XYZ file of C-alpha atoms in Angstrom:
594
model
C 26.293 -9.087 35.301
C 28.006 -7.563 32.741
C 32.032 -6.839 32.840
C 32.393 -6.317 29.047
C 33.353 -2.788 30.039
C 34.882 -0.789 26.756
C 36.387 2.933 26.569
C 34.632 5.992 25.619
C 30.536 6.876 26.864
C 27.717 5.236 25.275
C 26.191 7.569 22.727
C 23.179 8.957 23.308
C 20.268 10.263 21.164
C 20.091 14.047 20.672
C 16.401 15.699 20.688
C 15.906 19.152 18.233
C 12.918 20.946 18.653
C 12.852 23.335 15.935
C 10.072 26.220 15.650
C 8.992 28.918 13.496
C 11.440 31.908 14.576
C 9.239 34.216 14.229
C 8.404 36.468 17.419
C 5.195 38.739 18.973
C 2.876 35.479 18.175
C 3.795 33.045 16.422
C 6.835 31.280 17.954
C 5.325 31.882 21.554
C 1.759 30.447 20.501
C 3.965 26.863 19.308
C 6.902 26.710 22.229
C 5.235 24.607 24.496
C 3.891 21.976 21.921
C 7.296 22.205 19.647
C 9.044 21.298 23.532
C 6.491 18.904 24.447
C 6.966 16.833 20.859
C 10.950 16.719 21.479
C 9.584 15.342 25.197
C 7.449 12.539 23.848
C 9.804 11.339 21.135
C 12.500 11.084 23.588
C 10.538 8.944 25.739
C 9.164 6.661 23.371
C 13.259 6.220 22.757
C 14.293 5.817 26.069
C 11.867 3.526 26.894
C 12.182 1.537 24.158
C 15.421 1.046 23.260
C 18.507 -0.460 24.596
C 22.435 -0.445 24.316
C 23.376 -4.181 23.081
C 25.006 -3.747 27.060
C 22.075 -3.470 28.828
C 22.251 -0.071 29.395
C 18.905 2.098 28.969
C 19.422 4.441 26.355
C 19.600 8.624 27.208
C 17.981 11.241 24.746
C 19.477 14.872 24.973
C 17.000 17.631 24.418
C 18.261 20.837 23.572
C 18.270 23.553 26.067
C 15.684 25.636 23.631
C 13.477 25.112 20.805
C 16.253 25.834 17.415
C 14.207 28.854 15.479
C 17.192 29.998 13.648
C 21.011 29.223 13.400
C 22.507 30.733 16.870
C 20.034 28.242 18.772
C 21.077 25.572 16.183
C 24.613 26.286 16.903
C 23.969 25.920 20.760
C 22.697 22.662 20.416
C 25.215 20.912 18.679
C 27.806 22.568 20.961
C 25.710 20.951 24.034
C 25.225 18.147 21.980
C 29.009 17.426 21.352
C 29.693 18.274 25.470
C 26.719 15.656 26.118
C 28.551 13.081 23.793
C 25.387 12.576 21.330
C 26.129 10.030 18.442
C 22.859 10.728 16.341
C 19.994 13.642 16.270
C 16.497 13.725 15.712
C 14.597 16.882 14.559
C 11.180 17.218 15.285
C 8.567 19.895 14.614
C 4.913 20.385 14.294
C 5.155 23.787 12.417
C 7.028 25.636 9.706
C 10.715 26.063 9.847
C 13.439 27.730 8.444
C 15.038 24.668 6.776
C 18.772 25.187 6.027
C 19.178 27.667 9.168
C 17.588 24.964 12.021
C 18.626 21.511 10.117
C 22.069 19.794 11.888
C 25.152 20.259 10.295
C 27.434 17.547 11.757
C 28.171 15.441 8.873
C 29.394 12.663 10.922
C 26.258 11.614 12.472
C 23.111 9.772 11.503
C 20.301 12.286 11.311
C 16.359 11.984 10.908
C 13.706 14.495 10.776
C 9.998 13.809 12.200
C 7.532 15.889 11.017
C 4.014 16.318 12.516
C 1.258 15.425 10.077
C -1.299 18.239 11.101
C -2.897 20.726 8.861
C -3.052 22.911 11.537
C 0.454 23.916 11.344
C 3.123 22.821 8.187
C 5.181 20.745 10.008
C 5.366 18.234 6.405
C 6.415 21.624 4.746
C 9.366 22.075 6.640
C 10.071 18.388 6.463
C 10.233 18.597 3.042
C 12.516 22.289 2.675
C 14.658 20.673 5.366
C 15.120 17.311 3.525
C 15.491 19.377 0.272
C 18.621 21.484 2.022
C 20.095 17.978 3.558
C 20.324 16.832 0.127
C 21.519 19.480 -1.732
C 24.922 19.829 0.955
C 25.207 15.885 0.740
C 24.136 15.367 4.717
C 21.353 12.877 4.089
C 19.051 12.307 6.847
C 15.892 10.315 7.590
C 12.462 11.319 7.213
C 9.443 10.426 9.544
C 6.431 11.434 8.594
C 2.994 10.071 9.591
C 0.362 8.411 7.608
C -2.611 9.689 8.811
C -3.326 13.125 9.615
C -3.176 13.721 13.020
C -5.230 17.116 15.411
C -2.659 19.775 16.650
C -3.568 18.438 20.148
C -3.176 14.752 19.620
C 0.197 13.776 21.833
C 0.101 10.100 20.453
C 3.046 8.816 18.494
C 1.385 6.482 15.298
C 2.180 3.293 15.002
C 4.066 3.910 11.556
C 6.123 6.605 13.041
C 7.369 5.040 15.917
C 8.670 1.804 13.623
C 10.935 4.519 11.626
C 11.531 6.433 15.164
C 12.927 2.717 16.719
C 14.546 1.952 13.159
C 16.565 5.063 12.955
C 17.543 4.771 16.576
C 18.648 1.221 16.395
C 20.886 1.536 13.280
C 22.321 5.263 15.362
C 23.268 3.767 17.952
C 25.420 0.798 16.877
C 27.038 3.466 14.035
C 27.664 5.720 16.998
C 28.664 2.907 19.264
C 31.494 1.394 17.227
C 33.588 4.391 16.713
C 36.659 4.630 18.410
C 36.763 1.149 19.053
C 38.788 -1.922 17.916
C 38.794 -5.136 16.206
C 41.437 -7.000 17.535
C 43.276 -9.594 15.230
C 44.863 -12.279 17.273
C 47.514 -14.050 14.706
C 46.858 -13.074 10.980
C 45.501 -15.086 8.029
C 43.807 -18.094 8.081
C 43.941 -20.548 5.681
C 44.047 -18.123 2.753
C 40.754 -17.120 3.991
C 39.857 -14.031 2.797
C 37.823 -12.353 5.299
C 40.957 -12.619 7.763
C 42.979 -10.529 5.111
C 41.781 -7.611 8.065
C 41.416 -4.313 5.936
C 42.214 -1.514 7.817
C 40.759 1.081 5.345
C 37.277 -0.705 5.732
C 37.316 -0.494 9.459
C 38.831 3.305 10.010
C 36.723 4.389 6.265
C 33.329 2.676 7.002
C 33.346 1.667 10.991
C 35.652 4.561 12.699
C 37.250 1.744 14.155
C 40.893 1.008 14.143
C 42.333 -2.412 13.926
C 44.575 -3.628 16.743
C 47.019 -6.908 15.883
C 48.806 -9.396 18.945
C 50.576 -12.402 17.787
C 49.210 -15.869 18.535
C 52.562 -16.195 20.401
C 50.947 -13.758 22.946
C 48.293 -16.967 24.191
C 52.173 -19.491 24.755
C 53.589 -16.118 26.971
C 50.677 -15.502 29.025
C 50.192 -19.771 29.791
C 53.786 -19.785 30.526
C 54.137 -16.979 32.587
C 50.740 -17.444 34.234
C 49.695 -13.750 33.290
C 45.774 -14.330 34.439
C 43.738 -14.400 37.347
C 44.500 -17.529 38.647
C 41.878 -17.846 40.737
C 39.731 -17.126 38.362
C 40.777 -19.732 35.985
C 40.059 -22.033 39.254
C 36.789 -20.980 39.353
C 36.383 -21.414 35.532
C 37.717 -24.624 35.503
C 35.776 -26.376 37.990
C 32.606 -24.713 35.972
C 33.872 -26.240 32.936
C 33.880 -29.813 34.429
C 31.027 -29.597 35.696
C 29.019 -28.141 32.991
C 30.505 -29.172 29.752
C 30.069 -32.278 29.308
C 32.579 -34.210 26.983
C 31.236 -35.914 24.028
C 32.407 -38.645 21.340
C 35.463 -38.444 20.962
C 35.961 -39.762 17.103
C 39.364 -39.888 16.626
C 40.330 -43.347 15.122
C 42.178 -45.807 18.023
C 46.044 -45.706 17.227
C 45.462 -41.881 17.284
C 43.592 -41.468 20.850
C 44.985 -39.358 23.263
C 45.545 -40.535 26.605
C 42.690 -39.513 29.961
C 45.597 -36.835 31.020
C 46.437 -35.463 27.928
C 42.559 -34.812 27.416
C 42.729 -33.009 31.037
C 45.550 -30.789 30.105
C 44.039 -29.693 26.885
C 40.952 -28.698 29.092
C 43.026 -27.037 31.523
C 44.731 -25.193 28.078
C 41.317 -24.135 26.424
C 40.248 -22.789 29.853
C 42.955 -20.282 29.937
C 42.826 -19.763 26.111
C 39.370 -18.017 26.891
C 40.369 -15.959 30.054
C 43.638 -14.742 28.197
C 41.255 -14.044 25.049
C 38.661 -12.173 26.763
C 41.355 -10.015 28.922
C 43.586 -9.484 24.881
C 39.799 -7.472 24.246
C 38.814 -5.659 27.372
C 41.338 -5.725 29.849
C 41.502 -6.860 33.345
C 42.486 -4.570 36.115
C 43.339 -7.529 37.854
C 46.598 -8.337 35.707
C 48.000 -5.011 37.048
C 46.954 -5.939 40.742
C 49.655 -9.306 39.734
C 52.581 -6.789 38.431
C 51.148 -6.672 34.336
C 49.734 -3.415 34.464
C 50.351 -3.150 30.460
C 48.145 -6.329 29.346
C 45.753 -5.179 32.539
C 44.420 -2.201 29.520
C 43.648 -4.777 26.610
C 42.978 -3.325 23.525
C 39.718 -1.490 23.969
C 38.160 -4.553 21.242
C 34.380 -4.427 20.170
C 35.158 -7.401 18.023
C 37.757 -9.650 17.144
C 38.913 -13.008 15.624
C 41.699 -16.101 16.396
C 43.400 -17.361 14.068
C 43.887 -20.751 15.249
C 44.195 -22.771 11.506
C 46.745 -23.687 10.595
C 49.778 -22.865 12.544
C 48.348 -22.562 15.689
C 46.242 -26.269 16.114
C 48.659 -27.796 14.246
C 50.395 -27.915 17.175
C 48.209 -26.229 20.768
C 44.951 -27.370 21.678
C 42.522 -25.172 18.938
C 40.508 -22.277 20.012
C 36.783 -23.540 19.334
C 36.266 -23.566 23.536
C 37.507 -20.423 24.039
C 35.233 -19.051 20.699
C 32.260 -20.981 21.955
C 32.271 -19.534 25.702
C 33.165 -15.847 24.754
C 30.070 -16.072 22.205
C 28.042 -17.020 24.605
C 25.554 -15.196 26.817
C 27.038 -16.725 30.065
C 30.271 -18.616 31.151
C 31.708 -18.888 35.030
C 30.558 -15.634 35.914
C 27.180 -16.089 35.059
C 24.792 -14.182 32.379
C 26.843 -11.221 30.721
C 27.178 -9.840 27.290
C 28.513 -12.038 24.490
C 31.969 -11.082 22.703
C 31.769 -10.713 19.127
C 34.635 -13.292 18.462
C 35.252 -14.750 14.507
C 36.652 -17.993 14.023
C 39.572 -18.114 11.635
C 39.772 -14.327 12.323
C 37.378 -13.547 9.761
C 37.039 -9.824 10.488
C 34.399 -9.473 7.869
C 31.820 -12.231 9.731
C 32.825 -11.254 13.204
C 31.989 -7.316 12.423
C 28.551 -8.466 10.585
C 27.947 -10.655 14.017
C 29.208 -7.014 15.367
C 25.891 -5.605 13.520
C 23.493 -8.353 14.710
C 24.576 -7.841 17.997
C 24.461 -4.387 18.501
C 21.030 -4.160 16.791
C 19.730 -6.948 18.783
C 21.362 -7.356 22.361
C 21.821 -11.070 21.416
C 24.590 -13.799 20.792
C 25.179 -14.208 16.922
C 25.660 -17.566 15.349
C 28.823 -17.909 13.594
C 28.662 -20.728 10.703
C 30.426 -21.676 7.432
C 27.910 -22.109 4.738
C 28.407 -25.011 3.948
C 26.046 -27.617 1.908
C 22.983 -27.058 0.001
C 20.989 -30.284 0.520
C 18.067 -30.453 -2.536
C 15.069 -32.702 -1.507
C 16.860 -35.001 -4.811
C 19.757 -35.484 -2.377
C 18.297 -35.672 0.915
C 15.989 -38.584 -0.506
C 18.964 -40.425 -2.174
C 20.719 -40.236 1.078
C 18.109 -40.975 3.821
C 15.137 -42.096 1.962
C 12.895 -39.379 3.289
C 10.559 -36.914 1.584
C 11.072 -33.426 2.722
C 8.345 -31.664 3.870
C 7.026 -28.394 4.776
C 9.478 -25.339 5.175
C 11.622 -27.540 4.140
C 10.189 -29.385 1.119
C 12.823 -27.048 -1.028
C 15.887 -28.068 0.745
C 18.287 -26.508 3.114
C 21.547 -24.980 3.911
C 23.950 -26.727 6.732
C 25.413 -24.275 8.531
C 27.684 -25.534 10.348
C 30.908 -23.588 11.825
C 34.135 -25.289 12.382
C 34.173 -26.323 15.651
C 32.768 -23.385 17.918
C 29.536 -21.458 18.130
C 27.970 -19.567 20.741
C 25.654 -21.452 22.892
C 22.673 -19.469 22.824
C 22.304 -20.934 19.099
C 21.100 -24.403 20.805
C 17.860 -22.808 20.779
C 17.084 -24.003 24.476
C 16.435 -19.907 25.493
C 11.978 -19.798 25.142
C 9.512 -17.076 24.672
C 5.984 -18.757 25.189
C 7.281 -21.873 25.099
C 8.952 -21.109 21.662
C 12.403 -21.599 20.753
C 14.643 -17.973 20.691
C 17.498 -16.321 21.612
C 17.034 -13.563 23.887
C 18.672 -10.368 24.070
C 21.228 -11.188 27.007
C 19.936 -9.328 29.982
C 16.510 -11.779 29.759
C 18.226 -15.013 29.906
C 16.948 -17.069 32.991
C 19.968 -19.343 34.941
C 17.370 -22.047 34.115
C 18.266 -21.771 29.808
C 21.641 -21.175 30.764
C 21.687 -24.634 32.138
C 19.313 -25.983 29.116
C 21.859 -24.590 26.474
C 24.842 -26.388 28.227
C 22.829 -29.332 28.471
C 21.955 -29.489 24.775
C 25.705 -29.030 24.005
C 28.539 -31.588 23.894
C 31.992 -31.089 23.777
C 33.894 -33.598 21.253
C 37.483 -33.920 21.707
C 38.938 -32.189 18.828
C 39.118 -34.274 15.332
C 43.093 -34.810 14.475
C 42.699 -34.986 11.200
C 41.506 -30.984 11.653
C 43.148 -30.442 14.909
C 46.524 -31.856 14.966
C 46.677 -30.040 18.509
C 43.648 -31.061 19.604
C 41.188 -29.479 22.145
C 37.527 -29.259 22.273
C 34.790 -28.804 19.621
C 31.055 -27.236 20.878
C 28.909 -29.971 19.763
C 24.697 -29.158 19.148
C 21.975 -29.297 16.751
C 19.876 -25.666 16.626
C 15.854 -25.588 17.315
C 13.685 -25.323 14.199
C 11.374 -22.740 14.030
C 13.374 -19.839 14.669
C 12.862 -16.669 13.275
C 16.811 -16.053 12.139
C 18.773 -13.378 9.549
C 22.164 -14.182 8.044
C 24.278 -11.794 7.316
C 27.713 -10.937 5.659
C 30.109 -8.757 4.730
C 32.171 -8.578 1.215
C 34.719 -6.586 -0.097
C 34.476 -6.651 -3.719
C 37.348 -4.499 -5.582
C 36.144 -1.400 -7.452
C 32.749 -1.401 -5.236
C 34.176 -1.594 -1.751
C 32.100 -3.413 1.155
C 28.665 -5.101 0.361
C 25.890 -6.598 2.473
C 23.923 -9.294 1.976
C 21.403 -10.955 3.973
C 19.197 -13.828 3.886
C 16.020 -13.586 6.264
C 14.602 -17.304 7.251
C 14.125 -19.815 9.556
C 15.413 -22.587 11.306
C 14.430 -25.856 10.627
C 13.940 -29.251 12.458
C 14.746 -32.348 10.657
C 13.674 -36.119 12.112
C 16.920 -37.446 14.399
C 17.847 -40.103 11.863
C 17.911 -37.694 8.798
C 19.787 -35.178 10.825
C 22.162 -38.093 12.039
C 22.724 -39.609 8.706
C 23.829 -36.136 7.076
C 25.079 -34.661 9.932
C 27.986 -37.765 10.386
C 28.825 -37.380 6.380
C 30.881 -33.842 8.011
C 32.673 -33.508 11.125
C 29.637 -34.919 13.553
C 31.622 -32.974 16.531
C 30.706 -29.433 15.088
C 27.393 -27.345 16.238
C 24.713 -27.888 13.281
C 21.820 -25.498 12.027
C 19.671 -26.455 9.003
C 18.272 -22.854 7.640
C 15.930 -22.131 5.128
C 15.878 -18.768 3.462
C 12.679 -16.640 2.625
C 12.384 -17.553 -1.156
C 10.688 -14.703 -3.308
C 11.047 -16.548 -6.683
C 13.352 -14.350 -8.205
C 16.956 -13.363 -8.506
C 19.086 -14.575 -5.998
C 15.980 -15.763 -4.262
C 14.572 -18.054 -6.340
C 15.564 -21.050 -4.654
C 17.233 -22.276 -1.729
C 19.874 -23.427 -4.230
C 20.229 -19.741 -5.924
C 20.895 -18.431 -2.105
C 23.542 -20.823 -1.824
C 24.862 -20.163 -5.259
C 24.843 -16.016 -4.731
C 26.610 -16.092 -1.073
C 29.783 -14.137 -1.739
C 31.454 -16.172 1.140
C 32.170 -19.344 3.043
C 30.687 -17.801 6.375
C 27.646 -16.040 7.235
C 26.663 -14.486 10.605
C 23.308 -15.612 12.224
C 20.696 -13.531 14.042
C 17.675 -14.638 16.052
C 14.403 -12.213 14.190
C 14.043 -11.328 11.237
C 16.464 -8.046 11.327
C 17.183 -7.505 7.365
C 15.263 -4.351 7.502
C 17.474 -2.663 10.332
C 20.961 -4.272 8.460
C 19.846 -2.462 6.012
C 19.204 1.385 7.405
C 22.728 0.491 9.307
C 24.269 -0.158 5.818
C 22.886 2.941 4.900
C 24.208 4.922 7.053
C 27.387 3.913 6.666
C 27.628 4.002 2.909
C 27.514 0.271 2.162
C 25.302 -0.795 -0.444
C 23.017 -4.220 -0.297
C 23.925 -6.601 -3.050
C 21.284 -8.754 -2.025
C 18.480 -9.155 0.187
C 15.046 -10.286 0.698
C 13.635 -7.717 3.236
C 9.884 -6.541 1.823
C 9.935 -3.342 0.185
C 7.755 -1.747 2.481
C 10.049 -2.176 5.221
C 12.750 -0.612 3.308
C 13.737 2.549 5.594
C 16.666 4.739 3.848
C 18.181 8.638 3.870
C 15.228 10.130 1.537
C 18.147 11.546 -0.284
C 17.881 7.376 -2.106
C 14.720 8.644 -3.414
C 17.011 10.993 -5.917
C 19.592 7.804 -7.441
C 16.353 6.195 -9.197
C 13.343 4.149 -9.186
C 15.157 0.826 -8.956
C 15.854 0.860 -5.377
C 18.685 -1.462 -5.330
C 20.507 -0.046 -8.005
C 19.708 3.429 -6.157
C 21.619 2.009 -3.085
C 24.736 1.689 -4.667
C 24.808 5.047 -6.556
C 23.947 6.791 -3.175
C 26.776 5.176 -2.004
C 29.019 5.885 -4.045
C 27.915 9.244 -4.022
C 28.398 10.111 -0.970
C 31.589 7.379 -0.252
C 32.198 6.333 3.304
C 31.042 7.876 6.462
C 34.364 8.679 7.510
C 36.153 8.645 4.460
C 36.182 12.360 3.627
């Protein structure tokens, strides 16, 4: 099921056969094979590749092969009709580079080129590449290791990593314009990330940033404006699914067995009133609010909650947890991309996770690098293994989605899916593994409930992040590692020296011994923020093409080289490929800044 329905078509992928023009031989003798190429890269996409809905994804071939600039012009006018975000050109022959390459400088282009020495497909790659760079459109080039026969319809292994690559990072640049990130309330905490920068989003994104008070949550609980039976539905699933756990508020300060039912009651309709603030719900207008029945068309967003608002309401780590999720009282569906504190910077990298992946993200402060030194002082034990260099405890502040429980398996290994191939059985395994501790008052004055688990080790998982940094604009880091599992006690004794009712994951970064990865402690040390968004896979290499696209350089990563995929127009800013990154950038400034 999926009811995370948003304005505006998904984008699809837009196929250009281009050809050499040239008539009485030679552009009849390569028609068919030119065609047939555009036919076999757009099923290796469509069949491979999904919308982080569910949704297959649709490749657009052009009505003709593109031999010269009136064909050209044809198929970006179907193109637009057809609502394409991002082209591929492909070609097994010569072409006539500037006249055939696309000119939209608003989408993410590649060009595939055949590697045949029958015909010089790698020649036009190269003239075609050459006339990208030299108007500032930089696009992607695909080009085969191995030489392949004229009559060989197979796609290499090589090429069809940078065909899935390009398409992945496409999609979710073509699938956030025109959409929102809603802020609900404004600044949290002095938190920085919640300082929501419109430039970034309408420059970088093409999004535009939408703003309700936190006031709108008190109207809409007052006034009942939800489905109520709905919220009866979701509130006898909440009772009998999430169970309540200990609830470590000192005696004098204990609330009473009804006030704990109210703020349950409260927390339930927090999420149904948050979720409907995003998307809608045509059912509001059916009860006489046909204006909050549209929502605000939201891709992502972020709640405020600290300080004003749980200093005095039940906080929002319930409703966070649940919309985060894969699943709630309707059963499996899409996770929200929903930042605590309103940290629009963490909720639009758990934007990028998502949309590359199909899966929940992991939101989590950053919180404490443990050195072997320490754990031993503390615990007595030796670390061992991946972790025999220490850890980071992320840890979020009272909500994270479910799905990071690690209870979702793939061959009887720890994961978490891509939404559409969760089972009802993990759904029950992750609310299982997940306790919900009354809120802690000293935090909380309001109360309500905290999401309560310790993550799997041995999960393949990327954290990300966003930073604005002034006189660079936004940055991307990422950290690719792995979960890790630490014996109950050790976990228990460091786990209870923070707030023991907040959802735990011990990571452990890829070290490479240098720079900011020389040590767990120099990952710590570099992070340019107090949150980080986590990803199931190792997915540093796709952040990065995304980033790419959209202008933003990587200030630091530990993706190998070789997996590196960029605009070849990179290849120009230097052999340093880092330092590259952020002169292309600049360069060429924001993909919708011009």
């Amino acid at each position: 099921m999926n009811y995370k329905t948003l304005i505006g078509k998904l984008p699809k992928i837009g196929i250009r056969p281009v050809i050499d023009g040239r008539l009485d031989g030679v552009r009849e003798s390569l028609e068919e094979s030119t065609m047939n190429m555009a036919k076999r890269a757009a099923d290796f996409l469509s069949n491979n590749l999904r919308h982080a809905d569910g949704s297959l994804v649709e490749c657009v071939i052009s009505d003709t092969c593109i031999g010269g600039v009136a064909e050209a012009a044809a198929s970006a006018d179907k193109f637009s009709r057809e609502g394409v975000g991002l082209s591929l050109t492909v070609t097994p022959c010569w072409c006539y580079g500037s006249e055939t390459i696309d000119m939209d400088p608003l989408i993410p282009k590649a060009i595939w080129g055949f590697n045949g020495t029958e015909r010089p497909g790698a020649v036009y790659l190269a003239a075609a590449l050459a006339g990208h760079n030299q108007k500032g459109l930089p696009a992607f080039s695909i080009y085969g290791r191995d030489v392949q026969d004229s009559d060989d319809t197979s796609i290499p292994k090589d090429v069809q990593e940078k065909l899935l690559a390009f398409g992945k990072a496409g999609l979710a640049v073509a699938t956030m314009k025109g959409k929102s990130y809603l802020s609900m309330g404004s600044v949290s905490m002095g938190i920085a990330g919640s300082i929501v920068n419109p430039d970034f989003f309408e420059r970088y994104l093409g999004m535009r940033c939408e703003n309700v008070d936190m006031s709108e949550f008190t109207r809409r609980i007052e006034q009942e404006i939800y489905d109520k039976e709905e919220y009866e539905k979701a509130l006898a699933w909440t009772k009998a699914n999430c169970k309540e756990g200990k609830n470590y508020n000192p005696e004098g300060k204990l609330k009473t067995r009804e006030q704990l039912d109210q703020d349950w009651e409260f927390v339930v309709k927090m999420a149904l009133i948050g979720r409907d603030l995003m998307i809608g719900n045509p059912k509001l207008k059916e009860l006489g609010y046909g204006e909050e029945a549209l929502g605000h068309n939201a891709i992502s967003g972020g709640f405020q909650g600290q300080r004003q608002w749980t200093d005095h309401f039940p906080n929002g780590d319930f409703m966070e947890a649940i919309l985060t999720s894969s699943f709630d009282w309707n059963g499996i569906r899409q996770p929200f991309m929903f930042a605590t504190e309103n940290d629009s910077l963490n909720g639009v990298s758990m934007l990028f996770g998502h949309l590359l992946t199909g899966s929940a993200q992991i939101f989590s402060d950053v919180r404490t690098y443990w050195s072997p030194e320490s754990v031993k002082r503390v615990t007595g034990y030796t670390l061992t293994g991946e972790a025999s260099n220490g850890f980071i405890h992320l840890i979020n502040s009272g909500a994270s989605a479910l799905d990071g429980t690690g209870e979702q398996t793939i061959d009887g290994q720890p994961v978490m899916k891509p939404w559409w191939d969760i089972t009802e059985e993990e759904v029950d395994k992750c609310l299982e593994n997940t306790t919900w501790g009354p809120g802690m008052l000293e935090y909380f004055r309001g109360g309500g409930y905290s999401s309560t688990f310790k993550t799997k080790g041995g999960m393949p998982v990327t954290m990300c992040r966003i930073n604005i940094v002034k006189g660079i604009g936004p940055v991307l880091q990422i950290a690719e590692g792995q979960t890790v599992q630490l014996p109950e006690e050790v976990h228990h004794t460091i786990n209870e020296r923070t707030n023991p009712t907040w959802p735990t994951t011990w990571f452990v970064p890829n070290l490479t011994g240098q720079g900011p990865f020389k040590d767990v402690y120099s990952v710590m040390a570099n992070w340019g923020a107090n949150h980080g968004a986590i990803s199931y896979g190792h997915i540093g290499a796709d952040l990065i093409t995304l980033a790419s696209m959209l202008r933003m350089p990587v200030n630091m990563h530990n993706v190998p080289e070789d997996k590196i995929f960029r605009p070849s127009a990179w290849a120009s800013f230097g052999m340093d490929k880092e330092s590259a990154d952020y002169r292309a950038c600049t360069t060429y400034g924001a993909l919708y800044g011009k």
